[in-house]
Amino acid sequence: MDTDSLIKNWHAKASEDDYFSKFIFEYLAFIAFLEKRKFTNTRLDREAIQKLKRDQQTRDQYFNDLQNNNLAKEAWGKIINELNNVRLGNVNRNGEGAEEIRWWNCSHNQLDSKTQIEKEKVSGVIHGLDDWENMIEFWYSIRNNLFHGGKDPQDNRDLLVVENGYKTLNPLMEIFLNREQNSMQ
C-alpha cells in the first residue's frame, strides 16, 4: 500500500470506535504525514515534531481554522483546565509517577538551546490558545503515555485528555489532507 493511502486510511479509521482508538489512528496518520509528506528529510519522530513546532504557515492556518471550530476550541479549553489542575508528565514504563516532559516549552532542535525564559516556564500545561509548541508536545506526550505508560480507558482524566487530544488533532489532519488534495488539483 502506498503512503498516501496509508495516511488516508488511518485518518478514516480515526472516525470510528472509542476515543482511545480514534486518537491512536489519528496520531498514526499525523506522524506518517509529518515524516512521509511534510518533513521527508527527518529520521526520527522527534525531529519532525520539532520542525512542526517551528512551522509558521501550519501554525497560522491551524489557529485561523480554530477560530471557526467551536468543538476544537472547547476541547482545548478542557485540556487547558485539566492541565492547570494537574500538569501533564511522562509516565514511566512501570506506570508509576510522572516525570517532567523535557521537550515542553521547546521548539529548538536541541534541548540545550532552551532560553532561560523557556526553562523557567511551567512544564506540562498549555499556556493559552496560542501555545502552538506545547499543543504539539501535548499530542506527542499523550501518544507516548498511551504506548509506554499506563493510560487507562476507564480513568476519567485519561479519557478526557485522549478524547480532547483527538478533537484537537483531527482539525490539523484535515488541514494537512486538504492541503495535499488542493496541491494535486
Short mmCIF file of N, CA and C in Angstrom, two decimals:
data_model
loop_
_atom_site.label_atom_id
_atom_site.label_comp_id
_atom_site.label_asym_id
_atom_site.label_seq_id
_atom_site.Cartn_x
_atom_site.Cartn_y
_atom_site.Cartn_z
N MET A 1 0.85 -1.18 0.00
CA MET A 1 0.00 0.00 0.00
C MET A 1 0.89 1.24 0.00
N ASP A 2 0.54 2.23 -0.80
CA ASP A 2 1.36 3.44 -0.86
C ASP A 2 1.10 4.32 0.37
N THR A 3 2.01 5.23 0.61
CA THR A 3 1.97 6.08 1.80
C THR A 3 0.71 6.93 1.84
N ASP A 4 0.30 7.50 0.71
CA ASP A 4 -0.90 8.34 0.70
C ASP A 4 -2.13 7.55 1.15
N SER A 5 -2.29 6.34 0.64
CA SER A 5 -3.43 5.51 1.03
C SER A 5 -3.36 5.15 2.50
N LEU A 6 -2.17 4.86 2.97
CA LEU A 6 -1.99 4.50 4.37
C LEU A 6 -2.40 5.66 5.29
N ILE A 7 -1.94 6.85 4.97
CA ILE A 7 -2.28 8.04 5.78
C ILE A 7 -3.79 8.27 5.75
N LYS A 8 -4.38 8.23 4.57
CA LYS A 8 -5.82 8.45 4.45
C LYS A 8 -6.62 7.37 5.17
N ASN A 9 -6.17 6.12 5.10
CA ASN A 9 -6.88 5.03 5.78
C ASN A 9 -6.80 5.17 7.29
N TRP A 10 -5.64 5.56 7.83
CA TRP A 10 -5.53 5.77 9.28
C TRP A 10 -6.42 6.92 9.71
N HIS A 11 -6.42 7.99 8.91
CA HIS A 11 -7.27 9.14 9.22
C HIS A 11 -8.74 8.73 9.20
N ALA A 12 -9.16 7.95 8.20
CA ALA A 12 -10.55 7.50 8.11
C ALA A 12 -10.89 6.57 9.27
N LYS A 13 -9.98 5.70 9.65
CA LYS A 13 -10.21 4.77 10.77
C LYS A 13 -10.38 5.54 12.08
N ALA A 14 -9.79 6.69 12.18
CA ALA A 14 -9.89 7.50 13.40
C ALA A 14 -11.30 8.02 13.63
N SER A 15 -12.17 7.94 12.64
CA SER A 15 -13.54 8.43 12.82
C SER A 15 -14.44 7.37 13.45
N GLU A 16 -13.91 6.19 13.70
CA GLU A 16 -14.70 5.09 14.24
C GLU A 16 -14.30 4.81 15.69
N ASP A 17 -15.13 3.99 16.35
CA ASP A 17 -14.80 3.42 17.65
C ASP A 17 -14.71 4.43 18.78
N ASP A 18 -14.02 4.04 19.81
CA ASP A 18 -13.86 4.87 21.00
C ASP A 18 -12.75 5.90 20.80
N TYR A 19 -12.66 6.85 21.73
CA TYR A 19 -11.68 7.92 21.58
C TYR A 19 -10.23 7.45 21.72
N PHE A 20 -9.99 6.40 22.45
CA PHE A 20 -8.62 5.88 22.50
C PHE A 20 -8.21 5.39 21.13
N SER A 21 -9.09 4.64 20.47
CA SER A 21 -8.80 4.16 19.11
C SER A 21 -8.71 5.33 18.14
N LYS A 22 -9.63 6.26 18.27
CA LYS A 22 -9.62 7.42 17.38
C LYS A 22 -8.29 8.17 17.49
N PHE A 23 -7.86 8.43 18.73
CA PHE A 23 -6.62 9.17 18.90
C PHE A 23 -5.43 8.40 18.32
N ILE A 24 -5.38 7.11 18.61
CA ILE A 24 -4.24 6.30 18.12
C ILE A 24 -4.17 6.35 16.60
N PHE A 25 -5.31 6.11 15.94
CA PHE A 25 -5.29 6.11 14.48
C PHE A 25 -5.01 7.50 13.91
N GLU A 26 -5.56 8.53 14.54
CA GLU A 26 -5.29 9.89 14.06
C GLU A 26 -3.82 10.22 14.26
N TYR A 27 -3.26 9.80 15.39
CA TYR A 27 -1.85 10.07 15.63
C TYR A 27 -0.98 9.34 14.61
N LEU A 28 -1.33 8.10 14.28
CA LEU A 28 -0.57 7.36 13.27
C LEU A 28 -0.61 8.09 11.93
N ALA A 29 -1.78 8.60 11.56
CA ALA A 29 -1.89 9.38 10.32
C ALA A 29 -1.05 10.65 10.41
N PHE A 30 -1.10 11.31 11.56
CA PHE A 30 -0.35 12.55 11.80
C PHE A 30 1.15 12.34 11.65
N ILE A 31 1.69 11.37 12.35
CA ILE A 31 3.16 11.20 12.33
C ILE A 31 3.61 10.66 10.97
N ALA A 32 2.79 9.82 10.34
CA ALA A 32 3.14 9.35 8.99
C ALA A 32 3.15 10.52 8.02
N PHE A 33 2.18 11.40 8.13
CA PHE A 33 2.14 12.57 7.25
C PHE A 33 3.37 13.44 7.47
N LEU A 34 3.70 13.70 8.74
CA LEU A 34 4.87 14.53 9.01
C LEU A 34 6.13 13.94 8.40
N GLU A 35 6.33 12.65 8.60
CA GLU A 35 7.59 12.03 8.18
C GLU A 35 7.63 11.67 6.70
N LYS A 36 6.49 11.35 6.11
CA LYS A 36 6.49 10.88 4.72
C LYS A 36 6.09 11.95 3.72
N ARG A 37 5.45 13.01 4.20
CA ARG A 37 4.98 14.04 3.29
C ARG A 37 5.55 15.42 3.59
N LYS A 38 5.49 15.83 4.82
CA LYS A 38 5.83 17.21 5.17
C LYS A 38 7.32 17.42 5.38
N PHE A 39 7.93 16.58 6.18
CA PHE A 39 9.35 16.70 6.51
C PHE A 39 10.07 15.41 6.13
N THR A 40 10.23 15.19 4.86
CA THR A 40 10.74 13.91 4.37
C THR A 40 12.21 13.68 4.70
N ASN A 41 12.90 14.69 5.13
CA ASN A 41 14.33 14.53 5.45
C ASN A 41 14.57 14.26 6.94
N THR A 42 13.53 13.89 7.68
CA THR A 42 13.70 13.59 9.10
C THR A 42 13.88 12.08 9.28
N ARG A 43 14.64 11.73 10.31
CA ARG A 43 14.89 10.31 10.61
C ARG A 43 14.10 9.85 11.82
N LEU A 44 13.72 10.77 12.67
CA LEU A 44 13.07 10.42 13.93
C LEU A 44 11.79 11.23 14.12
N ASP A 45 10.84 10.65 14.87
CA ASP A 45 9.62 11.38 15.20
C ASP A 45 9.95 12.73 15.82
N ARG A 46 10.90 12.74 16.75
CA ARG A 46 11.23 13.98 17.47
C ARG A 46 11.65 15.08 16.51
N GLU A 47 12.43 14.75 15.48
CA GLU A 47 12.85 15.77 14.51
C GLU A 47 11.64 16.39 13.81
N ALA A 48 10.70 15.54 13.40
CA ALA A 48 9.51 16.03 12.71
C ALA A 48 8.66 16.88 13.64
N ILE A 49 8.52 16.46 14.88
CA ILE A 49 7.74 17.21 15.86
C ILE A 49 8.36 18.59 16.07
N GLN A 50 9.67 18.65 16.24
CA GLN A 50 10.34 19.94 16.46
C GLN A 50 10.20 20.85 15.24
N LYS A 51 10.28 20.29 14.04
CA LYS A 51 10.10 21.10 12.84
C LYS A 51 8.68 21.65 12.75
N LEU A 52 7.70 20.83 13.11
CA LEU A 52 6.32 21.30 13.08
C LEU A 52 6.13 22.44 14.07
N LYS A 53 6.78 22.38 15.21
CA LYS A 53 6.67 23.46 16.20
C LYS A 53 7.14 24.79 15.62
N ARG A 54 8.04 24.76 14.65
CA ARG A 54 8.58 25.98 14.05
C ARG A 54 7.90 26.33 12.71
N ASP A 55 6.92 25.55 12.30
CA ASP A 55 6.25 25.75 11.01
C ASP A 55 5.18 26.83 11.15
N GLN A 56 5.54 28.03 10.81
CA GLN A 56 4.65 29.19 10.98
C GLN A 56 3.41 29.11 10.10
N GLN A 57 3.54 28.63 8.89
CA GLN A 57 2.39 28.55 7.98
C GLN A 57 1.32 27.61 8.54
N THR A 58 1.73 26.43 9.00
CA THR A 58 0.77 25.48 9.56
C THR A 58 0.17 26.03 10.84
N ARG A 59 1.00 26.64 11.66
CA ARG A 59 0.53 27.25 12.92
C ARG A 59 -0.56 28.28 12.62
N ASP A 60 -0.28 29.18 11.68
CA ASP A 60 -1.23 30.23 11.34
C ASP A 60 -2.54 29.65 10.80
N GLN A 61 -2.43 28.65 9.95
CA GLN A 61 -3.65 28.06 9.38
C GLN A 61 -4.45 27.33 10.46
N TYR A 62 -3.77 26.61 11.36
CA TYR A 62 -4.47 25.92 12.45
C TYR A 62 -5.22 26.92 13.33
N PHE A 63 -4.53 28.00 13.72
CA PHE A 63 -5.18 29.00 14.58
C PHE A 63 -6.29 29.74 13.85
N ASN A 64 -6.12 29.97 12.57
CA ASN A 64 -7.19 30.59 11.78
C ASN A 64 -8.41 29.68 11.74
N ASP A 65 -8.20 28.40 11.46
CA ASP A 65 -9.30 27.44 11.42
C ASP A 65 -9.91 27.24 12.81
N LEU A 66 -9.10 27.32 13.83
CA LEU A 66 -9.58 27.14 15.20
C LEU A 66 -10.63 28.19 15.58
N GLN A 67 -10.51 29.39 15.01
CA GLN A 67 -11.47 30.45 15.30
C GLN A 67 -12.90 30.06 14.93
N ASN A 68 -13.04 29.19 13.93
CA ASN A 68 -14.36 28.78 13.46
C ASN A 68 -14.72 27.36 13.87
N ASN A 69 -13.93 26.76 14.74
CA ASN A 69 -14.16 25.38 15.14
C ASN A 69 -14.44 25.34 16.64
N ASN A 70 -15.70 25.47 16.99
CA ASN A 70 -16.08 25.50 18.40
C ASN A 70 -15.76 24.21 19.13
N LEU A 71 -15.88 23.07 18.45
CA LEU A 71 -15.57 21.78 19.07
C LEU A 71 -14.10 21.73 19.49
N ALA A 72 -13.21 22.14 18.61
CA ALA A 72 -11.77 22.13 18.93
C ALA A 72 -11.43 23.17 19.99
N LYS A 73 -12.03 24.35 19.90
CA LYS A 73 -11.77 25.39 20.93
C LYS A 73 -12.24 24.90 22.30
N GLU A 74 -13.40 24.30 22.34
CA GLU A 74 -13.93 23.77 23.60
C GLU A 74 -13.02 22.65 24.13
N ALA A 75 -12.53 21.81 23.22
CA ALA A 75 -11.63 20.72 23.62
C ALA A 75 -10.33 21.28 24.20
N TRP A 76 -9.77 22.31 23.55
CA TRP A 76 -8.55 22.93 24.09
C TRP A 76 -8.83 23.54 25.46
N GLY A 77 -10.00 24.14 25.62
CA GLY A 77 -10.37 24.71 26.92
C GLY A 77 -10.39 23.65 28.01
N LYS A 78 -10.94 22.49 27.70
CA LYS A 78 -10.97 21.39 28.67
C LYS A 78 -9.56 20.90 28.99
N ILE A 79 -8.73 20.80 27.97
CA ILE A 79 -7.35 20.36 28.18
C ILE A 79 -6.61 21.37 29.05
N ILE A 80 -6.73 22.64 28.71
CA ILE A 80 -6.05 23.70 29.47
C ILE A 80 -6.48 23.65 30.93
N ASN A 81 -7.78 23.56 31.18
CA ASN A 81 -8.27 23.49 32.56
C ASN A 81 -7.73 22.27 33.30
N GLU A 82 -7.76 21.13 32.65
CA GLU A 82 -7.28 19.90 33.30
C GLU A 82 -5.79 19.99 33.62
N LEU A 83 -5.00 20.47 32.67
CA LEU A 83 -3.56 20.55 32.89
C LEU A 83 -3.21 21.62 33.91
N ASN A 84 -4.05 22.64 34.04
CA ASN A 84 -3.83 23.62 35.10
C ASN A 84 -4.09 23.01 36.47
N ASN A 85 -4.98 22.03 36.53
CA ASN A 85 -5.23 21.32 37.79
C ASN A 85 -4.13 20.32 38.11
N VAL A 86 -3.77 19.51 37.11
CA VAL A 86 -2.71 18.51 37.26
C VAL A 86 -1.91 18.51 35.97
N ARG A 87 -0.66 18.96 36.08
CA ARG A 87 0.20 19.07 34.90
C ARG A 87 0.42 17.70 34.25
N LEU A 88 0.65 17.72 32.94
CA LEU A 88 0.95 16.51 32.19
C LEU A 88 2.42 16.16 32.38
N GLY A 89 2.68 14.91 32.57
CA GLY A 89 4.04 14.41 32.67
C GLY A 89 4.16 13.11 31.93
N ASN A 90 5.38 12.64 31.75
CA ASN A 90 5.60 11.35 31.12
C ASN A 90 5.54 10.28 32.20
N VAL A 91 4.65 9.33 32.01
CA VAL A 91 4.56 8.21 32.94
C VAL A 91 5.68 7.24 32.58
N ASN A 92 6.36 6.71 33.61
CA ASN A 92 7.43 5.77 33.31
C ASN A 92 6.85 4.43 32.87
N ARG A 93 7.71 3.54 32.40
CA ARG A 93 7.26 2.26 31.85
C ARG A 93 6.55 1.38 32.88
N ASN A 94 6.77 1.60 34.15
CA ASN A 94 6.08 0.85 35.19
C ASN A 94 4.74 1.46 35.55
N GLY A 95 4.39 2.59 34.91
CA GLY A 95 3.13 3.25 35.19
C GLY A 95 3.15 4.01 36.50
N GLU A 96 4.32 4.24 37.03
CA GLU A 96 4.45 4.92 38.32
C GLU A 96 4.95 6.34 38.11
N GLY A 97 4.37 7.27 38.83
CA GLY A 97 4.86 8.64 38.83
C GLY A 97 4.83 9.29 37.47
N ALA A 98 5.09 10.56 37.46
CA ALA A 98 5.15 11.31 36.22
C ALA A 98 6.38 12.19 36.25
N GLU A 99 7.18 12.08 35.21
CA GLU A 99 8.37 12.90 35.09
C GLU A 99 8.05 14.12 34.22
N GLU A 100 8.77 15.19 34.46
CA GLU A 100 8.59 16.38 33.64
C GLU A 100 8.93 16.05 32.18
N ILE A 101 8.17 16.62 31.27
CA ILE A 101 8.39 16.40 29.85
C ILE A 101 9.50 17.35 29.40
N ARG A 102 10.63 16.79 29.05
CA ARG A 102 11.82 17.60 28.76
C ARG A 102 11.64 18.55 27.59
N TRP A 103 10.86 18.17 26.58
CA TRP A 103 10.73 18.97 25.37
C TRP A 103 9.60 20.00 25.47
N TRP A 104 8.93 20.07 26.63
CA TRP A 104 7.88 21.06 26.82
C TRP A 104 8.52 22.44 26.78
N ASN A 105 7.85 23.42 26.23
CA ASN A 105 8.35 24.80 26.10
C ASN A 105 9.61 24.88 25.24
N CYS A 106 9.75 23.95 24.30
CA CYS A 106 10.96 23.94 23.47
C CYS A 106 10.61 23.66 22.01
N SER A 107 10.97 24.58 21.13
CA SER A 107 10.79 24.35 19.70
C SER A 107 12.13 24.21 18.99
N HIS A 108 13.20 24.22 19.75
CA HIS A 108 14.56 24.13 19.18
C HIS A 108 14.89 22.69 18.79
N ASN A 109 15.96 22.54 18.02
CA ASN A 109 16.42 21.20 17.64
C ASN A 109 17.07 20.46 18.80
N GLN A 110 17.63 21.21 19.73
CA GLN A 110 18.34 20.61 20.87
C GLN A 110 17.78 21.18 22.17
N LEU A 111 17.68 20.33 23.17
CA LEU A 111 17.18 20.78 24.47
C LEU A 111 18.08 21.84 25.09
N ASP A 112 19.37 21.74 24.87
CA ASP A 112 20.27 22.71 25.48
C ASP A 112 20.20 24.09 24.83
N SER A 113 19.35 24.23 23.82
CA SER A 113 19.13 25.53 23.19
C SER A 113 18.00 26.32 23.84
N LYS A 114 17.33 25.73 24.83
CA LYS A 114 16.25 26.44 25.52
C LYS A 114 16.80 27.72 26.14
N THR A 115 16.03 28.78 26.02
CA THR A 115 16.40 30.04 26.66
C THR A 115 16.08 29.94 28.16
N GLN A 116 16.57 30.90 28.91
CA GLN A 116 16.29 30.91 30.34
C GLN A 116 14.78 31.06 30.59
N ILE A 117 14.13 31.89 29.79
CA ILE A 117 12.68 32.08 29.92
C ILE A 117 11.95 30.77 29.66
N GLU A 118 12.36 30.05 28.62
CA GLU A 118 11.73 28.76 28.31
C GLU A 118 11.96 27.75 29.44
N LYS A 119 13.13 27.77 30.03
CA LYS A 119 13.43 26.86 31.14
C LYS A 119 12.58 27.17 32.37
N GLU A 120 12.26 28.45 32.57
CA GLU A 120 11.51 28.86 33.75
C GLU A 120 10.01 28.71 33.59
N LYS A 121 9.52 28.59 32.34
CA LYS A 121 8.08 28.42 32.12
C LYS A 121 7.62 27.09 32.70
N VAL A 122 6.41 27.08 33.21
CA VAL A 122 5.84 25.85 33.76
C VAL A 122 5.73 24.80 32.67
N SER A 123 6.13 23.60 32.99
CA SER A 123 6.06 22.47 32.06
C SER A 123 4.77 21.69 32.30
N GLY A 124 4.25 21.08 31.23
CA GLY A 124 3.09 20.22 31.37
C GLY A 124 1.76 20.92 31.32
N VAL A 125 1.75 22.20 30.94
CA VAL A 125 0.49 22.94 30.78
C VAL A 125 0.49 23.61 29.41
N ILE A 126 -0.71 23.89 28.93
CA ILE A 126 -0.87 24.68 27.71
C ILE A 126 -1.08 26.11 28.19
N HIS A 127 -0.22 27.02 27.77
CA HIS A 127 -0.21 28.39 28.28
C HIS A 127 -1.23 29.30 27.61
N GLY A 128 -2.14 28.76 26.82
CA GLY A 128 -3.18 29.55 26.17
C GLY A 128 -3.50 28.99 24.79
N LEU A 129 -4.51 29.53 24.16
CA LEU A 129 -4.93 29.05 22.84
C LEU A 129 -4.00 29.45 21.71
N ASP A 130 -2.84 30.00 22.05
CA ASP A 130 -1.84 30.32 21.03
C ASP A 130 -0.51 29.61 21.32
N ASP A 131 -0.53 28.62 22.18
CA ASP A 131 0.68 27.91 22.61
C ASP A 131 0.96 26.72 21.69
N TRP A 132 1.26 27.02 20.45
CA TRP A 132 1.46 26.03 19.39
C TRP A 132 2.46 24.95 19.77
N GLU A 133 3.63 25.33 20.24
CA GLU A 133 4.66 24.32 20.51
C GLU A 133 4.22 23.33 21.56
N ASN A 134 3.50 23.78 22.57
CA ASN A 134 3.07 22.86 23.62
C ASN A 134 1.80 22.10 23.25
N MET A 135 1.02 22.63 22.33
CA MET A 135 -0.11 21.86 21.79
C MET A 135 0.42 20.63 21.07
N ILE A 136 1.45 20.84 20.26
CA ILE A 136 2.07 19.73 19.54
C ILE A 136 2.70 18.76 20.53
N GLU A 137 3.39 19.29 21.52
CA GLU A 137 4.02 18.43 22.53
C GLU A 137 2.97 17.65 23.32
N PHE A 138 1.81 18.25 23.53
CA PHE A 138 0.70 17.56 24.20
C PHE A 138 0.32 16.30 23.42
N TRP A 139 0.11 16.44 22.09
CA TRP A 139 -0.27 15.27 21.28
C TRP A 139 0.82 14.19 21.35
N TYR A 140 2.06 14.62 21.24
CA TYR A 140 3.18 13.67 21.28
C TYR A 140 3.27 12.99 22.64
N SER A 141 3.06 13.73 23.70
CA SER A 141 3.14 13.18 25.05
C SER A 141 1.99 12.21 25.32
N ILE A 142 0.81 12.53 24.84
CA ILE A 142 -0.32 11.62 25.01
C ILE A 142 -0.01 10.32 24.29
N ARG A 143 0.51 10.41 23.09
CA ARG A 143 0.92 9.20 22.35
C ARG A 143 1.94 8.41 23.15
N ASN A 144 2.96 9.08 23.67
CA ASN A 144 3.99 8.38 24.44
C ASN A 144 3.40 7.69 25.66
N ASN A 145 2.52 8.39 26.35
CA ASN A 145 1.92 7.81 27.55
C ASN A 145 0.99 6.65 27.21
N LEU A 146 0.35 6.70 26.05
CA LEU A 146 -0.50 5.58 25.64
C LEU A 146 0.33 4.33 25.37
N PHE A 147 1.45 4.52 24.67
CA PHE A 147 2.24 3.36 24.26
C PHE A 147 3.27 2.93 25.29
N HIS A 148 3.73 3.84 26.13
CA HIS A 148 4.78 3.49 27.09
C HIS A 148 4.36 3.58 28.54
N GLY A 149 3.27 4.25 28.77
CA GLY A 149 2.83 4.45 30.15
C GLY A 149 1.67 3.57 30.51
N GLY A 150 0.76 4.13 31.22
CA GLY A 150 -0.36 3.34 31.70
C GLY A 150 -1.69 4.04 31.54
N LYS A 151 -2.00 4.55 30.35
CA LYS A 151 -3.30 5.18 30.13
C LYS A 151 -4.38 4.11 30.27
N ASP A 152 -5.42 4.46 31.01
CA ASP A 152 -6.50 3.53 31.31
C ASP A 152 -7.80 4.08 30.72
N PRO A 153 -8.46 3.33 29.81
CA PRO A 153 -9.69 3.83 29.19
C PRO A 153 -10.85 3.99 30.18
N GLN A 154 -10.69 3.51 31.41
CA GLN A 154 -11.72 3.67 32.43
C GLN A 154 -11.43 4.86 33.35
N ASP A 155 -10.25 5.45 33.23
CA ASP A 155 -9.87 6.58 34.07
C ASP A 155 -10.41 7.87 33.46
N ASN A 156 -11.12 8.66 34.25
CA ASN A 156 -11.75 9.88 33.74
C ASN A 156 -10.75 10.88 33.17
N ARG A 157 -9.63 11.08 33.85
CA ARG A 157 -8.63 12.03 33.34
C ARG A 157 -8.02 11.52 32.03
N ASP A 158 -7.67 10.25 31.99
CA ASP A 158 -7.10 9.69 30.77
C ASP A 158 -8.08 9.80 29.61
N LEU A 159 -9.33 9.53 29.87
CA LEU A 159 -10.34 9.65 28.83
C LEU A 159 -10.48 11.10 28.37
N LEU A 160 -10.46 12.03 29.31
CA LEU A 160 -10.57 13.45 28.97
C LEU A 160 -9.42 13.89 28.07
N VAL A 161 -8.18 13.56 28.42
CA VAL A 161 -7.06 14.05 27.61
C VAL A 161 -7.00 13.35 26.25
N VAL A 162 -7.34 12.07 26.21
CA VAL A 162 -7.31 11.35 24.93
C VAL A 162 -8.45 11.81 24.02
N GLU A 163 -9.65 11.92 24.56
CA GLU A 163 -10.79 12.38 23.76
C GLU A 163 -10.54 13.78 23.19
N ASN A 164 -10.10 14.68 24.04
CA ASN A 164 -9.87 16.05 23.59
C ASN A 164 -8.59 16.17 22.78
N GLY A 165 -7.65 15.27 23.00
CA GLY A 165 -6.48 15.20 22.14
C GLY A 165 -6.89 14.89 20.71
N TYR A 166 -7.79 13.92 20.57
CA TYR A 166 -8.30 13.59 19.24
C TYR A 166 -9.04 14.78 18.63
N LYS A 167 -9.91 15.41 19.42
CA LYS A 167 -10.73 16.52 18.91
C LYS A 167 -9.89 17.72 18.48
N THR A 168 -8.68 17.84 19.00
CA THR A 168 -7.81 18.95 18.63
C THR A 168 -6.80 18.57 17.55
N LEU A 169 -6.44 17.28 17.46
CA LEU A 169 -5.52 16.82 16.42
C LEU A 169 -6.24 16.63 15.09
N ASN A 170 -7.48 16.20 15.13
CA ASN A 170 -8.25 15.96 13.92
C ASN A 170 -8.30 17.17 12.99
N PRO A 171 -8.55 18.39 13.49
CA PRO A 171 -8.56 19.54 12.58
C PRO A 171 -7.21 19.79 11.89
N LEU A 172 -6.11 19.47 12.57
CA LEU A 172 -4.80 19.62 11.93
C LEU A 172 -4.65 18.62 10.79
N MET A 173 -5.10 17.39 11.02
CA MET A 173 -5.04 16.41 9.93
C MET A 173 -5.91 16.82 8.76
N GLU A 174 -7.06 17.42 9.05
CA GLU A 174 -7.92 17.92 7.97
C GLU A 174 -7.18 18.99 7.16
N ILE A 175 -6.47 19.86 7.82
CA ILE A 175 -5.67 20.88 7.13
C ILE A 175 -4.64 20.21 6.23
N PHE A 176 -3.89 19.26 6.80
CA PHE A 176 -2.84 18.59 6.03
C PHE A 176 -3.42 17.89 4.80
N LEU A 177 -4.50 17.15 4.99
CA LEU A 177 -5.06 16.37 3.88
C LEU A 177 -5.72 17.28 2.84
N ASN A 178 -6.36 18.34 3.28
CA ASN A 178 -6.95 19.29 2.32
C ASN A 178 -5.87 20.00 1.53
N ARG A 179 -4.77 20.35 2.20
CA ARG A 179 -3.65 21.00 1.52
C ARG A 179 -3.07 20.06 0.45
N GLU A 180 -2.91 18.79 0.80
CA GLU A 180 -2.39 17.80 -0.14
C GLU A 180 -3.33 17.67 -1.34
N GLN A 181 -4.62 17.57 -1.05
CA GLN A 181 -5.61 17.41 -2.10
C GLN A 181 -5.62 18.63 -3.03
N ASN A 182 -5.56 19.82 -2.45
CA ASN A 182 -5.56 21.05 -3.25
C ASN A 182 -4.31 21.19 -4.09
N SER A 183 -3.17 20.70 -3.58
CA SER A 183 -1.92 20.82 -4.35
C SER A 183 -1.89 19.84 -5.53
N MET A 184 -2.72 18.80 -5.45
CA MET A 184 -2.77 17.82 -6.55
C MET A 184 -3.70 18.25 -7.67
N GLN A 185 -4.55 19.24 -7.38
CA GLN A 185 -5.52 19.68 -8.39
C GLN A 185 -4.95 20.69 -9.33
#
